[in-house]
């Protein structure tokens, strides 16, 4: 009798285990709903990065050429900058949008590349998550005041007239926001390029992008400080 009882108990236990497994798997032995949901979840896609090319010193020495300046997607933007000019230049993007093209200044809070010599390149990446018009400029002394700046429309359009207005805002031509042009007393050059207000010409150095920097005349030992 003891041996018979053992033989009956084992099959009964096997049946219980089988029933439990079927109940866990659901009707028809399918996978649990939690497993299905986990399988349906896909990894989040990497956010798209917008890449723009920037040429400094072309089409003129104190100018930039960007591959796109209007309706740039909001988010992370990478600028690939190359200096094709003769003078030193860099590229800075302001991180606070301006209310209008006329509000473009010659200095701002933002992120910039290193100073680039002729033929050098650099990459600048920053996040611009808020739609608006952002100024870009060269921070070499006098260059932005001479018009080496412009606007990038993030999520908004920037017209050609706005680009021209931004480049001339605060310019050294006297039509902008108060900068002046200081003319050299000697050296045979074309004059200093727009020292900012309160800035004077120093007695040594040449960071104003006039003839001595462009290689068309001897060093005239001037510059803005």
PDB file of C-alpha atoms in Angstrom:
ATOM      1  CA  UNK A   1       0.000   0.000   0.000  1.00  0.00           C
ATOM      2  CA  UNK A   2       2.864   2.427   0.750  1.00  0.00           C
ATOM      3  CA  UNK A   3       4.418   1.834  -2.715  1.00  0.00           C
ATOM      4  CA  UNK A   4       1.055   2.369  -4.501  1.00  0.00           C
ATOM      5  CA  UNK A   5       0.459   5.656  -2.670  1.00  0.00           C
ATOM      6  CA  UNK A   6       3.836   6.981  -3.868  1.00  0.00           C
ATOM      7  CA  UNK A   7       3.125   6.082  -7.488  1.00  0.00           C
ATOM      8  CA  UNK A   8      -0.234   7.923  -7.443  1.00  0.00           C
ATOM      9  CA  UNK A   9       1.190  11.058  -5.807  1.00  0.00           C
ATOM     10  CA  UNK A  10       3.939  11.685  -8.398  1.00  0.00           C
ATOM     11  CA  UNK A  11       1.636  11.870 -11.475  1.00  0.00           C
ATOM     12  CA  UNK A  12      -0.738  14.094  -9.526  1.00  0.00           C
ATOM     13  CA  UNK A  13       2.120  16.473  -8.725  1.00  0.00           C
ATOM     14  CA  UNK A  14       3.135  16.541 -12.411  1.00  0.00           C
ATOM     15  CA  UNK A  15      -0.381  17.474 -13.454  1.00  0.00           C
ATOM     16  CA  UNK A  16      -0.453  20.354 -10.941  1.00  0.00           C
ATOM     17  CA  UNK A  17       2.846  21.755 -12.242  1.00  0.00           C
ATOM     18  CA  UNK A  18       1.656  21.558 -15.847  1.00  0.00           C
ATOM     19  CA  UNK A  19      -1.599  23.338 -15.007  1.00  0.00           C
ATOM     20  CA  UNK A  20       0.329  26.065 -13.180  1.00  0.00           C
ATOM     21  CA  UNK A  21       2.640  26.680 -16.146  1.00  0.00           C
ATOM     22  CA  UNK A  22      -0.287  26.926 -18.547  1.00  0.00           C
ATOM     23  CA  UNK A  23      -2.006  29.406 -16.254  1.00  0.00           C
ATOM     24  CA  UNK A  24       1.143  31.542 -16.095  1.00  0.00           C
ATOM     25  CA  UNK A  25       1.549  31.531 -19.866  1.00  0.00           C
ATOM     26  CA  UNK A  26      -2.101  32.347 -20.448  1.00  0.00           C
ATOM     27  CA  UNK A  27      -4.584  30.860 -22.867  1.00  0.00           C
ATOM     28  CA  UNK A  28      -2.935  28.846 -25.580  1.00  0.00           C
ATOM     29  CA  UNK A  29       0.483  28.978 -23.889  1.00  0.00           C
ATOM     30  CA  UNK A  30       1.248  32.551 -25.103  1.00  0.00           C
ATOM     31  CA  UNK A  31       3.846  34.796 -23.389  1.00  0.00           C
ATOM     32  CA  UNK A  32       2.709  36.881 -20.391  1.00  0.00           C
ATOM     33  CA  UNK A  33       1.419  40.405 -21.172  1.00  0.00           C
ATOM     34  CA  UNK A  34       4.325  41.989 -19.253  1.00  0.00           C
ATOM     35  CA  UNK A  35       6.818  40.171 -21.486  1.00  0.00           C
ATOM     36  CA  UNK A  36       4.946  41.324 -24.585  1.00  0.00           C
ATOM     37  CA  UNK A  37       5.017  44.935 -23.407  1.00  0.00           C
ATOM     38  CA  UNK A  38       8.743  44.767 -22.674  1.00  0.00           C
ATOM     39  CA  UNK A  39       9.425  43.364 -26.139  1.00  0.00           C
ATOM     40  CA  UNK A  40       7.371  46.159 -27.747  1.00  0.00           C
ATOM     41  CA  UNK A  41       9.464  48.932 -26.155  1.00  0.00           C
ATOM     42  CA  UNK A  42      12.171  50.117 -28.571  1.00  0.00           C
ATOM     43  CA  UNK A  43      15.319  52.023 -27.579  1.00  0.00           C
ATOM     44  CA  UNK A  44      14.948  55.800 -27.920  1.00  0.00           C
ATOM     45  CA  UNK A  45      16.417  57.127 -31.147  1.00  0.00           C
ATOM     46  CA  UNK A  46      19.410  59.460 -30.899  1.00  0.00           C
ATOM     47  CA  UNK A  47      18.322  63.117 -31.210  1.00  0.00           C
ATOM     48  CA  UNK A  48      19.095  64.566 -34.627  1.00  0.00           C
ATOM     49  CA  UNK A  49      22.067  66.919 -34.881  1.00  0.00           C
ATOM     50  CA  UNK A  50      21.979  69.649 -37.523  1.00  0.00           C
ATOM     51  CA  UNK A  51      25.353  70.218 -39.214  1.00  0.00           C
ATOM     52  CA  UNK A  52      26.145  73.582 -40.828  1.00  0.00           C
ATOM     53  CA  UNK A  53      29.299  74.611 -42.664  1.00  0.00           C
ATOM     54  CA  UNK A  54      30.788  78.044 -42.008  1.00  0.00           C
ATOM     55  CA  UNK A  55      33.409  79.815 -44.103  1.00  0.00           C
ATOM     56  CA  UNK A  56      35.195  82.794 -42.556  1.00  0.00           C
ATOM     57  CA  UNK A  57      36.963  85.383 -44.705  1.00  0.00           C
ATOM     58  CA  UNK A  58      34.831  84.668 -47.770  1.00  0.00           C
ATOM     59  CA  UNK A  59      33.230  86.125 -49.898  1.00  0.00           C
ATOM     60  CA  UNK A  60      35.135  89.044 -48.368  1.00  0.00           C
ATOM     61  CA  UNK A  61      37.733  89.203 -45.596  1.00  0.00           C
ATOM     62  CA  UNK A  62      35.297  90.476 -42.955  1.00  0.00           C
ATOM     63  CA  UNK A  63      32.377  88.188 -43.759  1.00  0.00           C
ATOM     64  CA  UNK A  64      30.983  84.720 -43.068  1.00  0.00           C
ATOM     65  CA  UNK A  65      29.224  82.341 -45.408  1.00  0.00           C
ATOM     66  CA  UNK A  66      26.937  79.730 -43.801  1.00  0.00           C
ATOM     67  CA  UNK A  67      25.330  76.775 -45.543  1.00  0.00           C
ATOM     68  CA  UNK A  68      22.000  77.653 -43.869  1.00  0.00           C
ATOM     69  CA  UNK A  69      20.821  80.634 -41.814  1.00  0.00           C
ATOM     70  CA  UNK A  70      17.018  80.332 -41.939  1.00  0.00           C
ATOM     71  CA  UNK A  71      14.614  77.760 -40.448  1.00  0.00           C
ATOM     72  CA  UNK A  72      17.406  75.792 -38.772  1.00  0.00           C
ATOM     73  CA  UNK A  73      15.817  73.000 -36.674  1.00  0.00           C
ATOM     74  CA  UNK A  74      15.827  73.682 -32.935  1.00  0.00           C
ATOM     75  CA  UNK A  75      18.100  71.400 -30.919  1.00  0.00           C
ATOM     76  CA  UNK A  76      21.764  70.510 -31.185  1.00  0.00           C
ATOM     77  CA  UNK A  77      23.655  72.277 -33.959  1.00  0.00           C
ATOM     78  CA  UNK A  78      27.226  71.566 -35.073  1.00  0.00           C
ATOM     79  CA  UNK A  79      29.101  74.261 -36.985  1.00  0.00           C
ATOM     80  CA  UNK A  80      32.082  73.177 -39.076  1.00  0.00           C
ATOM     81  CA  UNK A  81      34.153  76.349 -39.422  1.00  0.00           C
ATOM     82  CA  UNK A  82      37.028  76.990 -41.846  1.00  0.00           C
ATOM     83  CA  UNK A  83      39.006  80.217 -42.164  1.00  0.00           C
ATOM     84  CA  UNK A  84      39.685  80.927 -45.838  1.00  0.00           C
ATOM     85  CA  UNK A  85      40.625  84.548 -45.205  1.00  0.00           C
ATOM     86  CA  UNK A  86      44.085  86.035 -44.747  1.00  0.00           C
ATOM     87  CA  UNK A  87      43.516  87.550 -41.285  1.00  0.00           C
ATOM     88  CA  UNK A  88      42.832  85.653 -38.070  1.00  0.00           C
ATOM     89  CA  UNK A  89      39.148  84.905 -37.422  1.00  0.00           C
ATOM     90  CA  UNK A  90      36.936  82.853 -35.147  1.00  0.00           C
ATOM     91  CA  UNK A  91      33.223  82.041 -35.003  1.00  0.00           C
ATOM     92  CA  UNK A  92      30.970  82.666 -32.021  1.00  0.00           C
ATOM     93  CA  UNK A  93      27.260  81.931 -31.627  1.00  0.00           C
ATOM     94  CA  UNK A  94      25.284  83.921 -29.078  1.00  0.00           C
ATOM     95  CA  UNK A  95      23.029  81.769 -26.912  1.00  0.00           C
ATOM     96  CA  UNK A  96      20.381  84.437 -26.208  1.00  0.00           C
ATOM     97  CA  UNK A  97      18.161  85.333 -29.197  1.00  0.00           C
ATOM     98  CA  UNK A  98      17.848  88.958 -30.241  1.00  0.00           C
ATOM     99  CA  UNK A  99      14.408  90.615 -30.488  1.00  0.00           C
ATOM    100  CA  UNK A 100      15.172  91.924 -33.980  1.00  0.00           C
ATOM    101  CA  UNK A 101      17.985  92.190 -36.527  1.00  0.00           C
ATOM    102  CA  UNK A 102      18.703  95.724 -35.355  1.00  0.00           C
ATOM    103  CA  UNK A 103      19.482  94.298 -31.913  1.00  0.00           C
ATOM    104  CA  UNK A 104      22.581  92.443 -33.092  1.00  0.00           C
ATOM    105  CA  UNK A 105      25.536  93.564 -30.990  1.00  0.00           C
ATOM    106  CA  UNK A 106      29.290  93.236 -31.369  1.00  0.00           C
ATOM    107  CA  UNK A 107      29.668  91.232 -28.143  1.00  0.00           C
ATOM    108  CA  UNK A 108      27.454  88.624 -26.494  1.00  0.00           C
ATOM    109  CA  UNK A 109      27.249  85.613 -24.198  1.00  0.00           C
ATOM    110  CA  UNK A 110      27.786  82.446 -26.185  1.00  0.00           C
ATOM    111  CA  UNK A 111      30.215  79.830 -27.366  1.00  0.00           C
ATOM    112  CA  UNK A 112      33.121  80.331 -29.763  1.00  0.00           C
ATOM    113  CA  UNK A 113      35.843  78.467 -31.588  1.00  0.00           C
ATOM    114  CA  UNK A 114      39.491  79.210 -31.031  1.00  0.00           C
ATOM    115  CA  UNK A 115      41.132  81.897 -33.159  1.00  0.00           C
ATOM    116  CA  UNK A 116      41.843  80.349 -36.554  1.00  0.00           C
ATOM    117  CA  UNK A 117      44.687  81.178 -38.879  1.00  0.00           C
ATOM    118  CA  UNK A 118      44.317  80.985 -42.633  1.00  0.00           C
ATOM    119  CA  UNK A 119      43.349  77.451 -43.682  1.00  0.00           C
ATOM    120  CA  UNK A 120      42.604  76.213 -40.147  1.00  0.00           C
ATOM    121  CA  UNK A 121      39.303  74.583 -39.192  1.00  0.00           C
ATOM    122  CA  UNK A 122      37.352  73.951 -35.982  1.00  0.00           C
ATOM    123  CA  UNK A 123      34.062  72.399 -34.904  1.00  0.00           C
ATOM    124  CA  UNK A 124      31.595  74.117 -32.597  1.00  0.00           C
ATOM    125  CA  UNK A 125      28.602  72.248 -31.129  1.00  0.00           C
ATOM    126  CA  UNK A 126      25.918  73.769 -28.934  1.00  0.00           C
ATOM    127  CA  UNK A 127      22.246  73.380 -28.090  1.00  0.00           C
ATOM    128  CA  UNK A 128      19.732  75.923 -29.369  1.00  0.00           C
ATOM    129  CA  UNK A 129      16.423  74.494 -28.125  1.00  0.00           C
ATOM    130  CA  UNK A 130      14.395  77.723 -28.207  1.00  0.00           C
ATOM    131  CA  UNK A 131      13.120  79.178 -31.473  1.00  0.00           C
ATOM    132  CA  UNK A 132      14.465  82.623 -32.268  1.00  0.00           C
ATOM    133  CA  UNK A 133      17.071  84.663 -34.121  1.00  0.00           C
ATOM    134  CA  UNK A 134      20.578  84.114 -32.797  1.00  0.00           C
ATOM    135  CA  UNK A 135      23.531  86.328 -33.617  1.00  0.00           C
ATOM    136  CA  UNK A 136      26.884  84.964 -34.767  1.00  0.00           C
ATOM    137  CA  UNK A 137      30.071  86.991 -35.002  1.00  0.00           C
ATOM    138  CA  UNK A 138      33.854  87.081 -35.093  1.00  0.00           C
ATOM    139  CA  UNK A 139      35.346  88.162 -31.759  1.00  0.00           C
ATOM    140  CA  UNK A 140      38.669  89.408 -33.152  1.00  0.00           C
ATOM    141  CA  UNK A 141      38.876  93.067 -32.174  1.00  0.00           C
ATOM    142  CA  UNK A 142      37.005  95.303 -34.600  1.00  0.00           C
ATOM    143  CA  UNK A 143      35.764  92.530 -36.908  1.00  0.00           C
ATOM    144  CA  UNK A 144      32.140  92.347 -35.699  1.00  0.00           C
ATOM    145  CA  UNK A 145      31.921  96.162 -35.688  1.00  0.00           C
ATOM    146  CA  UNK A 146      33.065  96.093 -39.309  1.00  0.00           C
ATOM    147  CA  UNK A 147      30.178  93.789 -40.233  1.00  0.00           C
ATOM    148  CA  UNK A 148      31.550  90.297 -39.583  1.00  0.00           C
ATOM    149  CA  UNK A 149      28.348  89.060 -37.968  1.00  0.00           C
ATOM    150  CA  UNK A 150      24.853  87.914 -38.841  1.00  0.00           C
ATOM    151  CA  UNK A 151      21.777  85.971 -37.744  1.00  0.00           C
ATOM    152  CA  UNK A 152      20.744  82.320 -37.600  1.00  0.00           C
ATOM    153  CA  UNK A 153      17.017  81.667 -37.551  1.00  0.00           C
ATOM    154  CA  UNK A 154      16.309  78.674 -35.297  1.00  0.00           C
ATOM    155  CA  UNK A 155      12.790  77.484 -36.049  1.00  0.00           C
ATOM    156  CA  UNK A 156      12.067  80.850 -37.691  1.00  0.00           C
ATOM    157  CA  UNK A 157      12.877  82.485 -41.002  1.00  0.00           C
ATOM    158  CA  UNK A 158      15.606  85.098 -41.487  1.00  0.00           C
ATOM    159  CA  UNK A 159      15.286  87.260 -44.591  1.00  0.00           C
ATOM    160  CA  UNK A 160      18.165  88.667 -46.633  1.00  0.00           C
ATOM    161  CA  UNK A 161      17.222  92.193 -45.520  1.00  0.00           C
ATOM    162  CA  UNK A 162      17.450  91.091 -41.880  1.00  0.00           C
ATOM    163  CA  UNK A 163      20.877  89.588 -42.528  1.00  0.00           C
ATOM    164  CA  UNK A 164      22.090  92.887 -43.980  1.00  0.00           C
ATOM    165  CA  UNK A 165      20.577  94.834 -41.093  1.00  0.00           C
ATOM    166  CA  UNK A 166      22.235  92.573 -38.515  1.00  0.00           C
ATOM    167  CA  UNK A 167      25.629  92.930 -40.228  1.00  0.00           C
ATOM    168  CA  UNK A 168      25.394  96.719 -40.172  1.00  0.00           C
ATOM    169  CA  UNK A 169      23.928  97.052 -36.662  1.00  0.00           C
ATOM    170  CA  UNK A 170      26.511  98.801 -34.521  1.00  0.00           C
ATOM    171  CA  UNK A 171      28.836  99.044 -37.512  1.00  0.00           C
ATOM    172  CA  UNK A 172      31.792 101.366 -37.883  1.00  0.00           C
ATOM    173  CA  UNK A 173      30.139 103.213 -40.768  1.00  0.00           C
ATOM    174  CA  UNK A 174      28.297 105.546 -38.408  1.00  0.00           C
ATOM    175  CA  UNK A 175      24.857 104.087 -39.202  1.00  0.00           C
ATOM    176  CA  UNK A 176      24.899 101.567 -36.377  1.00  0.00           C
ATOM    177  CA  UNK A 177      24.934 101.667 -32.625  1.00  0.00           C
ATOM    178  CA  UNK A 178      27.720 104.035 -31.733  1.00  0.00           C
ATOM    179  CA  UNK A 179      30.992 102.516 -32.904  1.00  0.00           C
ATOM    180  CA  UNK A 180      33.487 104.749 -34.634  1.00  0.00           C
ATOM    181  CA  UNK A 181      36.283 104.445 -37.141  1.00  0.00           C
ATOM    182  CA  UNK A 182      39.749 105.657 -36.164  1.00  0.00           C
ATOM    183  CA  UNK A 183      41.965 106.709 -39.039  1.00  0.00           C
ATOM    184  CA  UNK A 184      45.679 106.025 -38.840  1.00  0.00           C
ATOM    185  CA  UNK A 185      48.060 108.928 -38.949  1.00  0.00           C
ATOM    186  CA  UNK A 186      50.760 106.958 -40.723  1.00  0.00           C
ATOM    187  CA  UNK A 187      51.510 103.630 -42.311  1.00  0.00           C
ATOM    188  CA  UNK A 188      49.799 104.046 -45.672  1.00  0.00           C
ATOM    189  CA  UNK A 189      46.947 101.674 -44.782  1.00  0.00           C
ATOM    190  CA  UNK A 190      43.212 101.914 -45.156  1.00  0.00           C
ATOM    191  CA  UNK A 191      42.497 102.912 -41.551  1.00  0.00           C
ATOM    192  CA  UNK A 192      41.649 100.959 -38.434  1.00  0.00           C
ATOM    193  CA  UNK A 193      38.537  98.840 -38.679  1.00  0.00           C
ATOM    194  CA  UNK A 194      35.942 100.045 -36.173  1.00  0.00           C
ATOM    195  CA  UNK A 195      37.341 100.163 -32.656  1.00  0.00           C
ATOM    196  CA  UNK A 196      34.407  99.733 -30.219  1.00  0.00           C
ATOM    197  CA  UNK A 197      33.263 102.682 -28.049  1.00  0.00           C
ATOM    198  CA  UNK A 198      35.859 103.644 -25.457  1.00  0.00           C
ATOM    199  CA  UNK A 199      38.552 101.655 -27.253  1.00  0.00           C
ATOM    200  CA  UNK A 200      41.622 103.366 -28.614  1.00  0.00           C
ATOM    201  CA  UNK A 201      44.393 102.520 -31.042  1.00  0.00           C
ATOM    202  CA  UNK A 202      47.396 100.985 -29.318  1.00  0.00           C
ATOM    203  CA  UNK A 203      51.030 101.603 -30.152  1.00  0.00           C
ATOM    204  CA  UNK A 204      51.880  98.021 -31.056  1.00  0.00           C
ATOM    205  CA  UNK A 205      50.182  94.971 -32.484  1.00  0.00           C
ATOM    206  CA  UNK A 206      47.997  94.490 -35.514  1.00  0.00           C
ATOM    207  CA  UNK A 207      44.607  92.962 -34.846  1.00  0.00           C
ATOM    208  CA  UNK A 208      42.422  95.287 -36.896  1.00  0.00           C
ATOM    209  CA  UNK A 209      42.489  93.432 -40.245  1.00  0.00           C
ATOM    210  CA  UNK A 210      43.785  96.347 -42.278  1.00  0.00           C
ATOM    211  CA  UNK A 211      46.495  96.188 -44.934  1.00  0.00           C
ATOM    212  CA  UNK A 212      49.340  94.893 -42.764  1.00  0.00           C
ATOM    213  CA  UNK A 213      47.299  91.864 -41.696  1.00  0.00           C
ATOM    214  CA  UNK A 214      46.071  91.242 -45.197  1.00  0.00           C
ATOM    215  CA  UNK A 215      49.639  91.152 -46.460  1.00  0.00           C
ATOM    216  CA  UNK A 216      49.286  94.180 -48.722  1.00  0.00           C
ATOM    217  CA  UNK A 217      51.410  96.605 -46.675  1.00  0.00           C
ATOM    218  CA  UNK A 218      54.114  96.581 -43.972  1.00  0.00           C
ATOM    219  CA  UNK A 219      53.210  96.140 -40.309  1.00  0.00           C
ATOM    220  CA  UNK A 220      51.892  99.536 -39.144  1.00  0.00           C
ATOM    221  CA  UNK A 221      51.981  98.608 -35.433  1.00  0.00           C
ATOM    222  CA  UNK A 222      48.382  99.510 -34.717  1.00  0.00           C
ATOM    223  CA  UNK A 223      45.261  97.795 -33.389  1.00  0.00           C
ATOM    224  CA  UNK A 224      42.333  98.287 -31.048  1.00  0.00           C
ATOM    225  CA  UNK A 225      42.655  97.968 -27.265  1.00  0.00           C
TER     226      UNK A 225
END
